[in-house]
Coordinates of C-alpha atoms in Angstrom, one line a residue:
M1 CA 22.1 -9.7 -10.3
S2 CA 20.2 -8.4 -13.9
T3 CA 16.0 -8.9 -13.6
D4 CA 13.8 -8.0 -16.8
V5 CA 11.0 -7.2 -13.9
L6 CA 11.7 -4.8 -10.9
L7 CA 9.6 -5.1 -8.4
L8 CA 8.4 -2.2 -6.5
N9 CA 6.6 -1.9 -2.7
L10 CA 7.6 1.0 -0.7
T11 CA 5.0 0.0 2.1
R12 CA 3.8 -1.6 5.3
F13 CA 5.2 -5.4 6.4
G14 CA 1.7 -7.2 5.2
D15 CA 1.5 -5.5 1.7
L16 CA 4.8 -6.3 1.2
L17 CA 4.2 -10.7 1.5
Q18 CA 0.9 -9.6 -0.1
S19 CA 3.3 -9.0 -3.1
Q20 CA 4.5 -12.6 -2.8
P21 CA 1.7 -14.1 -5.2
L22 CA 2.9 -11.4 -7.9
I23 CA 6.3 -12.3 -7.7
Q24 CA 5.3 -16.3 -8.2
D25 CA 3.3 -15.0 -11.3
L26 CA 5.8 -13.2 -13.0
H27 CA 8.1 -16.0 -12.3
D28 CA 6.0 -18.8 -13.3
S29 CA 5.8 -16.8 -16.6
G30 CA 9.6 -17.1 -17.5
H31 CA 10.3 -13.3 -16.0
Q32 CA 13.9 -12.9 -13.4
V33 CA 11.6 -10.9 -10.6
G34 CA 13.8 -8.2 -8.2
L35 CA 12.3 -6.7 -5.6
V36 CA 12.9 -3.0 -4.3
C37 CA 11.4 -2.6 -0.8
L38 CA 11.7 -0.4 3.1
D39 CA 15.1 -1.7 5.0
N40 CA 13.3 -2.2 7.7
F41 CA 11.0 -4.8 6.4
A42 CA 14.3 -6.7 4.2
A43 CA 14.1 -9.3 7.3
A44 CA 11.0 -10.3 5.3
L45 CA 13.6 -11.2 2.3
P46 CA 14.7 -14.3 3.0
L47 CA 10.5 -16.3 3.4
L48 CA 10.2 -14.7 -0.5
R49 CA 10.2 -17.4 -3.1
H50 CA 11.4 -16.4 -6.9
V51 CA 13.3 -13.1 -6.4
D52 CA 16.3 -12.8 -8.0
A53 CA 17.5 -10.5 -6.3
A54 CA 16.7 -7.4 -4.2
W55 CA 17.8 -3.5 -3.7
P56 CA 16.3 -2.2 0.7
L57 CA 15.9 1.6 -0.1
P58 CA 16.5 3.2 3.2
G59 CA 13.5 4.9 3.7
A60 CA 13.9 6.3 7.4
K61 CA 18.0 7.0 6.4
L62 CA 16.4 9.4 3.2
M63 CA 14.0 11.4 5.3
A64 CA 16.6 12.1 8.6
A65 CA 19.0 13.7 5.2
L66 CA 15.6 15.2 3.7
D67 CA 15.5 16.9 7.4
R68 CA 19.3 18.4 7.5
D69 CA 19.5 19.0 4.1
W70 CA 17.3 18.6 0.4
R71 CA 20.0 18.9 -1.5
T72 CA 21.9 15.9 0.3
A73 CA 19.1 13.8 0.2
A74 CA 17.8 14.4 -3.3
A75 CA 21.9 13.3 -4.5
Q76 CA 21.9 10.3 -2.1
L77 CA 18.4 8.6 -3.8
L78 CA 19.6 9.5 -7.3
D79 CA 22.8 7.6 -6.4
L80 CA 20.3 4.8 -4.9
A81 CA 18.8 4.5 -7.7
R82 CA 21.4 4.7 -10.3
R83 CA 23.3 1.6 -8.9
I84 CA 20.0 0.0 -8.6
R85 CA 18.9 1.0 -12.5
R86 CA 22.5 -0.4 -14.0
E87 CA 22.4 -3.4 -11.3
A88 CA 19.3 -4.5 -12.1
A89 CA 19.7 -3.9 -15.8
P90 CA 15.4 -3.8 -16.2
R91 CA 12.6 -3.9 -19.0
H92 CA 9.9 -3.3 -16.2
V93 CA 9.1 -1.8 -13.4
V94 CA 6.1 -2.8 -11.3
N95 CA 5.0 0.2 -9.1
L96 CA 2.7 -0.8 -6.5
T97 CA 3.2 1.9 -4.1
P98 CA 1.0 5.0 -5.3
T99 CA 3.0 7.7 -3.4
L100 CA 4.4 10.7 -5.3
P101 CA 8.0 9.5 -4.0
A102 CA 7.5 5.8 -5.3
R103 CA 6.3 7.5 -8.9
L104 CA 9.5 8.5 -9.0
L105 CA 11.3 6.4 -7.5
S106 CA 9.9 4.0 -10.4
K107 CA 10.8 6.6 -13.3
L108 CA 14.5 6.9 -12.4
L109 CA 14.7 3.2 -12.2
A110 CA 12.6 2.8 -16.2
P111 CA 14.3 2.5 -19.0
T112 CA 11.8 4.3 -20.4
P113 CA 8.2 5.8 -19.0
E114 CA 6.4 3.0 -21.0
A115 CA 7.5 0.4 -19.2
V116 CA 6.2 1.6 -15.8
L117 CA 3.3 -0.8 -15.0
G118 CA 1.5 0.2 -11.6
F119 CA 1.5 4.1 -10.6
G120 CA 4.0 6.2 -12.2
L121 CA 4.6 9.9 -14.0
D122 CA 3.8 11.3 -17.0
P123 CA 6.5 14.2 -18.7
E124 CA 5.0 17.0 -16.7
G125 CA 5.7 14.8 -13.2
F126 CA 1.7 14.0 -12.7
G127 CA 1.0 11.5 -11.2
V128 CA -0.1 8.7 -14.2
N129 CA -1.6 5.3 -13.4
Q130 CA -0.8 2.6 -16.0
G131 CA -3.3 0.0 -17.1
V132 CA -7.0 -0.1 -15.8
W133 CA -6.0 -2.5 -13.1
S134 CA -3.7 0.3 -11.6
S135 CA -6.9 2.8 -12.5
F136 CA -8.9 0.5 -10.3
L137 CA -6.4 0.0 -7.0
S138 CA -5.8 3.7 -7.0
G139 CA -9.4 4.3 -6.3
A140 CA -9.4 1.7 -4.4
T141 CA -6.7 2.4 -2.1
L142 CA -8.8 5.9 -1.8
R143 CA -12.0 4.4 -1.0
R144 CA -11.2 1.1 1.0
L145 CA -15.2 1.0 1.7
N146 CA -16.1 -0.1 -1.7
A147 CA -13.7 -2.1 -3.1
P148 CA -14.6 -5.7 -3.7
F149 CA -11.2 -7.5 -4.4
N150 CA -8.7 -8.9 -2.1
L151 CA -5.6 -6.3 -2.3
V152 CA -3.2 -9.5 -2.9
D153 CA -5.7 -10.4 -6.5
M154 CA -5.3 -6.4 -7.1
F155 CA -1.8 -6.6 -7.1
R156 CA -1.8 -9.5 -9.5
M157 CA -4.2 -8.2 -12.0
V158 CA -1.7 -5.0 -12.0
G159 CA 1.0 -7.4 -13.6
A160 CA -0.6 -9.2 -15.4
P161 CA 0.1 -7.9 -19.0
L162 CA 3.4 -9.6 -18.0
F163 CA 2.5 -13.0 -17.8
A164 CA 2.1 -15.9 -19.9
P165 CA -1.4 -16.8 -21.4
G166 CA -3.4 -18.7 -19.0
I167 CA -2.0 -17.5 -15.8
A168 CA -4.0 -13.9 -15.0
G169 CA -7.7 -16.4 -14.9
R170 CA -5.9 -18.9 -12.5
P171 CA -6.2 -18.9 -8.2
G172 CA -3.2 -16.7 -6.8
R173 CA -0.5 -18.9 -5.1
F174 CA 0.1 -17.4 -1.6
S175 CA 3.7 -19.6 -0.2
L176 CA 6.7 -18.6 1.8
R177 CA 9.8 -20.1 2.4
T178 CA 10.2 -22.2 5.4
P179 CA 12.5 -20.0 8.2
P180 CA 15.8 -21.0 8.8
D181 CA 17.6 -23.1 11.2
A182 CA 18.6 -20.6 13.3
A183 CA 14.6 -19.3 13.9
M184 CA 13.3 -22.2 14.3
A185 CA 15.7 -23.6 17.4
H186 CA 14.8 -19.4 18.7
A187 CA 10.8 -20.2 18.7
D188 CA 12.0 -22.7 20.2
A189 CA 13.8 -22.0 23.2
L190 CA 10.5 -19.5 22.9
L191 CA 8.5 -22.4 23.5
A192 CA 10.1 -24.0 26.6
R193 CA 9.7 -21.9 29.1
P194 CA 5.9 -20.3 29.5
E195 CA 4.9 -18.4 32.1
N196 CA 2.8 -19.4 34.9
L197 CA 3.2 -23.5 34.0
P198 CA 2.3 -25.6 36.8
M199 CA 5.6 -27.6 37.2
S200 CA 3.1 -31.1 36.6
A201 CA 1.8 -29.9 32.8
H202 CA 2.6 -30.2 28.9
P203 CA 1.0 -28.4 27.5
K204 CA -1.1 -30.2 24.0
G205 CA 0.4 -27.4 21.5
F206 CA 0.4 -24.1 21.5
V207 CA -1.8 -21.2 19.8
A208 CA -1.0 -17.9 18.8
L209 CA -2.4 -14.3 20.4
Q210 CA -1.3 -11.1 18.0
L211 CA -2.7 -8.4 20.2
G212 CA -1.6 -5.8 18.5
A213 CA -2.8 -3.7 15.1
S214 CA -2.1 -0.8 13.3
E215 CA -4.4 1.3 15.5
A216 CA -5.9 1.0 19.2
R217 CA -9.4 1.3 17.5
R218 CA -8.9 -1.9 15.1
Q219 CA -7.7 -3.3 18.5
W220 CA -9.9 -6.4 20.1
P221 CA -9.7 -5.8 23.7
V222 CA -6.4 -7.7 25.7
A223 CA -8.8 -8.3 28.3
H224 CA -10.8 -10.5 25.0
F225 CA -7.5 -11.9 24.2
A226 CA -7.2 -12.8 28.3
A227 CA -10.2 -14.9 28.3
L228 CA -9.4 -16.7 25.3
G229 CA -5.8 -17.5 26.6
E230 CA -7.6 -19.1 29.5
R231 CA -10.3 -21.4 28.0
L232 CA -8.2 -22.7 25.5
W233 CA -5.6 -23.7 27.8
R234 CA -8.7 -25.3 30.4
E235 CA -10.8 -26.9 27.5
A236 CA -8.4 -27.9 25.5
G237 CA -4.8 -27.8 27.2
L238 CA -3.2 -24.9 24.6
C239 CA -0.7 -22.5 25.3
P240 CA -0.9 -18.9 24.1
V241 CA 1.8 -17.5 22.4
L242 CA 1.7 -13.5 22.6
L243 CA 2.9 -11.7 19.1
G244 CA 3.6 -8.3 18.4
A245 CA 6.0 -6.0 18.1
P246 CA 8.2 -3.5 20.6
A247 CA 6.0 -1.4 21.1
E248 CA 3.7 -3.8 22.0
R249 CA 5.1 -4.2 25.1
P250 CA 2.7 -2.8 27.4
M251 CA 0.0 -5.1 25.6
A252 CA 1.5 -8.1 26.9
R253 CA 2.2 -6.8 30.0
E254 CA -1.8 -6.1 30.7
Y255 CA -2.3 -9.7 29.3
A256 CA 0.4 -11.0 32.1
A257 CA -1.8 -9.5 34.7
C258 CA -4.8 -11.3 33.5
A259 CA -2.9 -14.4 33.0
A260 CA -1.1 -14.1 36.6
R261 CA -5.1 -13.4 38.0
D262 CA -6.2 -16.5 36.2
R263 CA -3.4 -18.9 36.9
T264 CA -2.9 -19.3 32.8
P265 CA 0.0 -20.4 31.3
F266 CA 1.0 -18.0 28.8
V267 CA 4.2 -17.6 26.2
N268 CA 5.5 -14.2 25.6
A269 CA 7.0 -13.4 21.9
V270 CA 6.2 -9.7 22.2
G271 CA 9.2 -7.5 21.6
R272 CA 11.8 -11.1 21.3
T273 CA 11.2 -11.7 17.3
D274 CA 12.3 -10.6 14.5
I275 CA 10.9 -11.5 10.7
P276 CA 12.4 -14.9 10.5
Q277 CA 12.0 -15.4 13.9
L278 CA 8.3 -14.7 14.0
A279 CA 7.6 -16.7 10.7
A280 CA 8.8 -20.0 13.2
L281 CA 7.2 -19.1 16.2
L282 CA 3.9 -19.5 13.6
R283 CA 4.5 -22.4 11.8
K284 CA 4.7 -23.8 15.3
M285 CA 0.9 -23.0 15.4
R286 CA -2.2 -24.2 15.5
L287 CA -4.4 -21.5 15.0
L288 CA -3.9 -17.8 15.2
A289 CA -6.1 -14.9 17.3
T290 CA -5.0 -11.5 15.3
N291 CA -6.2 -8.4 14.5
D292 CA -5.7 -7.2 10.7
T293 CA -2.5 -7.1 10.4
G294 CA 1.2 -8.1 8.9
T295 CA 1.2 -11.2 11.4
M296 CA -2.4 -12.8 9.7
H297 CA -1.0 -12.1 6.4
L298 CA 2.2 -13.8 6.9
A299 CA 0.8 -16.8 8.7
A300 CA -1.6 -16.7 5.4
G301 CA 1.5 -17.2 3.1
L302 CA 2.8 -20.2 6.1
G303 CA -0.6 -22.3 5.4
L304 CA -1.7 -21.4 9.1
P305 CA -5.4 -21.0 9.9
C306 CA -6.5 -17.8 11.6
L307 CA -9.5 -16.6 12.9
A308 CA -9.3 -12.4 12.6
F309 CA -11.0 -9.5 14.0
F310 CA -11.9 -7.3 11.4
L311 CA -12.7 -3.5 13.7
A312 CA -13.6 0.4 13.5
T313 CA -12.4 0.9 9.3
A314 CA -10.9 -2.8 9.2
Q315 CA -12.6 -5.4 6.5
P316 CA -12.4 -9.0 4.9
W317 CA -13.7 -8.1 1.7
D318 CA -10.0 -6.1 0.5
T319 CA -7.5 -7.2 2.9
G320 CA -8.4 -10.6 4.5
P321 CA -6.1 -13.8 4.9
Y322 CA -5.6 -15.2 1.5
L323 CA -5.2 -18.1 2.5
P324 CA -8.8 -20.5 2.0
G325 CA -10.1 -21.6 5.4
C326 CA -9.8 -18.9 7.4
C327 CA -12.2 -17.2 9.7
C328 CA -13.5 -13.3 9.9
L329 CA -15.2 -11.6 12.3
E330 CA -17.1 -8.1 11.8
P331 CA -18.3 -6.3 14.5
A332 CA -22.6 -7.3 13.2
L333 CA -23.0 -3.3 13.5
P334 CA -25.1 -1.4 11.4
C335 CA -22.0 1.8 11.4
H336 CA -19.5 -0.9 10.9
P337 CA -16.8 -0.4 8.8
C338 CA -17.1 2.8 9.6
S339 CA -15.1 5.5 7.5
F340 CA -11.3 6.2 7.6
R341 CA -11.1 10.4 9.2
Q342 CA -13.5 10.6 11.0
P343 CA -14.2 10.2 14.6
C344 CA -16.3 7.5 16.2
P345 CA -19.7 8.8 17.5
H346 CA -20.6 5.2 19.4
G347 CA -17.8 5.2 21.7
H348 CA -16.0 2.5 19.8
A349 CA -19.0 0.1 20.5
C350 CA -17.0 -2.4 17.7
L351 CA -14.0 -3.4 20.2
T352 CA -16.3 -5.3 22.4
R353 CA -18.9 -6.9 20.4
I354 CA -17.8 -9.5 19.7
S355 CA -17.1 -11.9 22.7
P356 CA -14.4 -13.6 23.9
T357 CA -16.9 -17.0 24.8
S358 CA -18.5 -16.6 20.9
A359 CA -14.2 -16.3 19.4
G360 CA -13.4 -19.1 21.9
D361 CA -16.5 -21.3 20.5
L362 CA -15.5 -20.4 16.8
I363 CA -11.8 -22.1 18.2
L364 CA -12.6 -25.1 19.8
A365 CA -14.7 -25.9 17.0
R366 CA -12.1 -25.7 14.0
L367 CA -9.5 -27.3 16.0
E368 CA -11.2 -30.2 17.6
G369 CA -13.6 -31.0 13.8
G370 CA -11.9 -29.2 11.6
G371 CA -14.8 -27.2 10.4
W372 CA -15.9 -23.7 11.7
Q373 CA -19.6 -24.0 11.8
A374 CA -19.9 -25.8 14.5
G375 CA -19.3 -23.1 15.9
L376 CA -21.6 -21.0 15.5
S377 CA -24.5 -19.7 17.9
P378 CA -27.4 -17.4 18.4
E379 CA -25.7 -14.9 20.0
L380 CA -22.9 -14.9 17.7
R381 CA -24.6 -14.5 14.5
R382 CA -26.3 -11.7 16.7
E383 CA -22.6 -10.0 17.7
A384 CA -20.8 -10.5 14.5
R385 CA -21.2 -11.3 10.7
V386 CA -18.6 -14.7 10.2
W387 CA -17.3 -14.9 7.1
L388 CA -15.5 -17.7 5.4
T389 CA -12.3 -17.0 3.4
E390 CA -12.9 -19.0 -0.4
T391 CA -11.5 -19.2 -3.9
D392 CA -14.4 -18.0 -6.8
A393 CA -15.4 -19.3 -9.9
R394 CA -12.8 -16.8 -12.0
G395 CA -9.6 -17.6 -9.6
F396 CA -10.0 -14.5 -7.1
A397 CA -10.3 -15.1 -3.5
G398 CA -13.1 -14.0 -1.4
V399 CA -15.4 -14.4 1.2
R400 CA -18.7 -16.5 2.4
S401 CA -21.3 -15.6 5.1
L402 CA -21.0 -18.2 7.6
S403 CA -23.7 -16.0 9.6
G404 CA -26.7 -15.2 7.1
H405 CA -25.1 -11.6 7.0
D406 CA -24.8 -12.1 2.8
S407 CA -28.4 -10.7 3.1
E408 CA -27.9 -7.2 3.9
D409 CA -27.1 -4.6 1.3
R410 CA -24.2 -4.3 2.0
S411 CA -22.8 -7.9 1.8
L412 CA -25.1 -7.7 -1.3
W413 CA -23.7 -5.2 -3.1
L414 CA -19.6 -5.8 -2.9
S415 CA -21.1 -9.6 -3.7
Q416 CA -23.2 -7.9 -7.0
Q417 CA -19.9 -5.8 -7.5
R418 CA -17.4 -8.4 -8.1
P419 CA -18.9 -9.9 -11.3
F420 CA -19.2 -6.2 -12.6
W421 CA -15.9 -5.1 -12.4
R422 CA -14.9 -7.9 -13.2
H423 CA -16.6 -8.0 -16.6
I424 CA -15.6 -3.9 -17.1
L425 CA -11.5 -4.2 -16.3
D426 CA -11.2 -7.1 -18.3
D427 CA -12.9 -6.2 -21.2
L428 CA -11.1 -2.4 -20.9
S429 CA -7.8 -4.7 -20.4
S430 CA -8.1 -6.7 -23.0
N431 CA -9.3 -4.0 -25.4
A432 CA -6.4 -1.6 -24.6
A433 CA -4.6 -3.2 -28.3
G434 CA -7.6 -2.6 -30.3
Q435 CA -8.0 1.3 -29.8
A436 CA -7.3 1.1 -33.1
A437 CA -10.7 1.2 -34.0
G438 CA -11.2 4.4 -32.8
P439 CA -13.9 6.4 -32.0
A440 CA -16.1 6.2 -34.5
N441 CA -16.9 2.6 -33.5
G442 CA -18.2 3.4 -30.2
H443 CA -22.0 2.4 -30.7
I444 CA -20.1 -1.1 -31.4
E445 CA -17.4 -1.1 -28.8
K446 CA -20.5 -0.3 -26.1
H447 CA -22.8 -3.4 -27.9
A448 CA -19.8 -5.8 -27.7
A449 CA -19.1 -5.1 -24.0
G450 CA -22.6 -5.5 -23.4
Q451 CA -22.9 -9.4 -24.1
T452 CA -19.5 -9.8 -22.7
G453 CA -19.2 -12.5 -20.3
G454 CA -22.2 -14.7 -20.9
Q455 CA -24.9 -14.9 -18.0
L456 CA -24.5 -13.0 -14.7
D457 CA -25.2 -14.6 -11.6
A458 CA -24.4 -11.2 -9.1
P459 CA -27.5 -11.4 -6.2
P460 CA -29.7 -8.7 -6.8
C461 CA -29.6 -5.8 -3.4
S462 CA -33.1 -4.6 -1.9
P463 CA -35.8 -2.7 -3.8
D464 CA -34.4 0.4 -1.8
F465 CA -31.2 0.1 -2.3
C466 CA -32.1 -1.0 -5.8
R467 CA -34.2 2.4 -6.9
Q468 CA -31.1 4.4 -4.9
V469 CA -28.5 3.1 -7.7
T470 CA -30.1 1.8 -10.8
P471 CA -31.0 6.0 -11.9
V472 CA -27.0 7.2 -11.2
L473 CA -25.6 4.3 -13.2
A474 CA -28.6 4.5 -16.1
Q475 CA -27.4 8.0 -16.4
A476 CA -24.0 7.7 -16.2
A477 CA -24.1 5.3 -19.1
R478 CA -26.5 8.3 -21.3
L479 CA -24.4 10.6 -20.7
L480 CA -21.2 8.8 -21.7
D481 CA -22.9 8.3 -25.2
M482 CA -22.5 11.6 -24.9
L483 CA -19.5 12.2 -24.1
S484 CA -18.7 9.5 -26.9
E485 CA -20.7 11.6 -29.6
Q486 CA -19.1 14.4 -28.3
G487 CA -15.6 13.9 -28.4
R488 CA -16.1 12.7 -31.9
L489 CA -16.4 16.4 -32.8
T490 CA -13.1 17.8 -30.3
G491 CA -10.8 19.6 -32.6
K492 CA -14.0 20.4 -35.4
S493 CA -15.7 22.0 -33.1
A494 CA -14.9 24.6 -30.2
K495 CA -18.3 24.0 -27.9
A496 CA -18.4 20.1 -28.0
G497 CA -15.4 20.2 -26.9
Q498 CA -16.8 22.7 -24.4
L499 CA -19.3 20.2 -24.0
F500 CA -17.4 17.3 -23.9
L501 CA -15.2 19.1 -20.8
L502 CA -18.8 20.2 -18.6
N503 CA -19.6 16.6 -19.2
C504 CA -16.8 15.3 -18.4
E505 CA -17.3 17.1 -15.4
R506 CA -21.0 16.3 -14.4
L507 CA -21.2 12.5 -14.2
Q508 CA -17.5 13.0 -11.6
N509 CA -20.3 15.3 -10.4
L510 CA -23.5 12.5 -10.7
L511 CA -20.7 9.8 -9.5
N512 CA -19.6 11.1 -6.3
A513 CA -23.0 12.1 -4.9
C514 CA -23.9 8.4 -4.4
P515 CA -21.6 6.7 -1.7
P516 CA -22.5 3.2 -3.4
L517 CA -20.6 4.1 -6.3
A518 CA -17.3 5.5 -5.0
S519 CA -15.2 2.8 -6.5
L520 CA -16.4 3.8 -10.2
A521 CA -16.7 7.4 -9.1
C522 CA -12.7 7.7 -8.5
F523 CA -12.3 5.2 -11.2
W524 CA -14.4 7.6 -13.9
R525 CA -11.7 9.8 -12.6
E526 CA -8.6 8.0 -12.8
L527 CA -9.6 7.2 -16.3
R528 CA -10.1 10.2 -17.9
Q529 CA -6.9 12.3 -16.2
E530 CA -4.8 9.3 -17.6
R531 CA -5.7 9.7 -20.8
G532 CA -7.0 13.0 -21.1
D533 CA -4.3 13.8 -23.9
R534 CA -5.3 10.7 -26.0
M535 CA -8.8 11.4 -26.9
D536 CA -9.2 7.6 -28.9
E537 CA -7.6 5.7 -26.4
L538 CA -10.4 7.2 -23.7
L539 CA -13.4 7.5 -26.4
H540 CA -12.4 3.4 -26.7
F541 CA -13.1 3.0 -22.7
V542 CA -15.9 5.3 -23.3
G543 CA -17.9 3.5 -25.3
L544 CA -16.8 0.1 -23.7
L545 CA -18.0 1.7 -20.3
A546 CA -21.4 2.7 -21.5
G547 CA -22.1 -0.5 -22.6
H548 CA -21.4 -2.1 -18.7
L549 CA -23.1 0.7 -17.4
E550 CA -26.9 0.6 -19.3
R551 CA -26.2 -3.8 -18.6
W552 CA -25.5 -3.2 -14.8
A553 CA -28.4 -0.6 -14.4
A554 CA -30.8 -3.3 -16.0
H555 CA -29.6 -6.0 -13.8
M556 CA -30.3 -3.6 -10.8
T557 CA -34.1 -2.9 -12.7
V558 CA -34.9 -6.6 -12.8
S559 CA -33.2 -7.2 -9.2
S560 CA -35.3 -4.4 -7.5
R561 CA -39.1 -5.7 -9.6
N562 CA -37.6 -9.5 -8.3
P563 CA -35.8 -9.6 -4.9
L564 CA -34.5 -13.0 -3.5

C-alpha cells in the first residue's frame, strides 16, 4: 500500500475531482499516488484514476470529538496520522488545502519538512507555502477576482516539481472512470419513470439540470430552470433530469409545481443518488445546464458539455469547467463578479439577468448544430458575457469571449495577467535551484528575467486603466531594486536592515492600495513571509521579480499610448 507521493485535498467535492489532472501527471511521471480526502466524499474515489491507495479522513467525527474533549480529538488525529504515514510511507506530500489543520496534517505525514509541496508549516508552527506556485495559489484563494488561471492548472503547478520533463508544459488531462454497472443500472431505473409524461410520448433524450449551488446568491432561479426545461421538451423532445443533494429537495418541489402547471415531464433525481450514481446519470445525458457546482466538474471529468451560470462571486476564469467546448455565462453587469463577504447593493439583480429564452437558444444551437454561436442573439449579448472554454497555446485552460465582452477592461486585464504571471512564476520556479548565484548578481538576474519568454501577445487595456496601474508597477519595480541593494548590506549595517524592512512594507502597502494588483499584493506578502529567514533566496527572487515588473510596466505604457 506504500506510495511515494501522498496528496492531501480536504476541500469540497468539486475541488477533489479537480485534483484528477494532477494525479494523472504524477502517475505519468512514474509516481505511485496516495490520496487523503474527507470521508463524506470517499464515494468519489472509484471514479478517480491512478489513485493507488486512499485514506478517508473522518472530519465530522473529529470535530464532534473536539467538542467533547480536545485531548481525545488530538489523540485520534495523531493515531490516524501515524497509521497513514506507516501505511503510505510517502517520500513526498503534496498538500492542496491551505487551512491550518491540513497544514498540520501534512507536517505529521511527511518524512521531513522539506518533503512537503504546497501548504505546510515552518519549525515554529507558522504557515509556509512550499514553491512559488503555492504562494500564488494561496493569494488566488484569498483574492479570486484577480485569479487568471483555472484552479486545476494551479493545482497541477503546485505538484510540478515532481513531474517528469515535458509534462508540466502539456495540457492537463481530466478523465474520470466510468461508473460501476450497479450505478448505471440505478440511473436507468430513474430515467424509466419521468413524471408528467403523456402515455404516448417518448423522450428523445435527456438534459440534466443542476438547480442548487453552494449559496443561494449563486443559484439561477428555479423558475428559470423550469421555463428552460419546458422549452427543451416542447421544441426538442428532451426530458429534463433534476440533479442535486437531499438539501436541495425544496427546489425540486418548486420545479415540480412549475412543471405540473406547464404539463412538462421531468425526472426528479434530487437526493436520490450517491456520487457514482450521479456520475452514471450524467453519462446518459446529452448536456448539463448548471450553476458553478461540483456537479459541473463531475460532468467535465466525464466529457459531458455544459452550459454553466456564474453568478454573484463566481467567475469562469478560475472555476470554470476543465473541458474545452463548454459555454459559461456571466451576467453583463458592471458589478459582476461581486466581492466576497459584502452584501449586494443591487438586490441580487444578477440572478435574473440571464433569461431562460437566451439559455434555451444556446442549448438548442449546441444540440442541433454542434456549436453555441448560432444561439447568440443581440438580446443575449446585452444580458450576458458568453465564454467558451478552451486550451491556450501553453497548455493551460482558458476562456474565449463569444459575445464581444473581451474588450472590457476586466477581461483584458485578466487576459494580460495570464502571460505575465506565467513568465514570472515559471521563471521564479526554474531559478529556485539557482539561488547560489547570490544577491550580488541581482541586476544580472533582473536583466535576464526581463528578456525571458520572447515576444508577449498580451492584449492592451484601455488607456485610463493603464494609467491607473502602470505607475504602481513601475514604482514597485523601483522598490524591488532598492530592496536588492539594501538586502546585500543587511547584517553589515543596522540602518540598511531597517530600510529593508521599511521598504518591504512600503511595497506591500503600495500593492494593497491598487485593487487590480491584488494577486501581486498577496504574492509579495507570501513571498517575503516565507523567505524572510533565507535572505539569499529572497533577494534572488527580488531581482527576478523586479525585471518582470519593469517589463510589465513598459508593456502597459505602450498599451496606453497605442490602444486597440
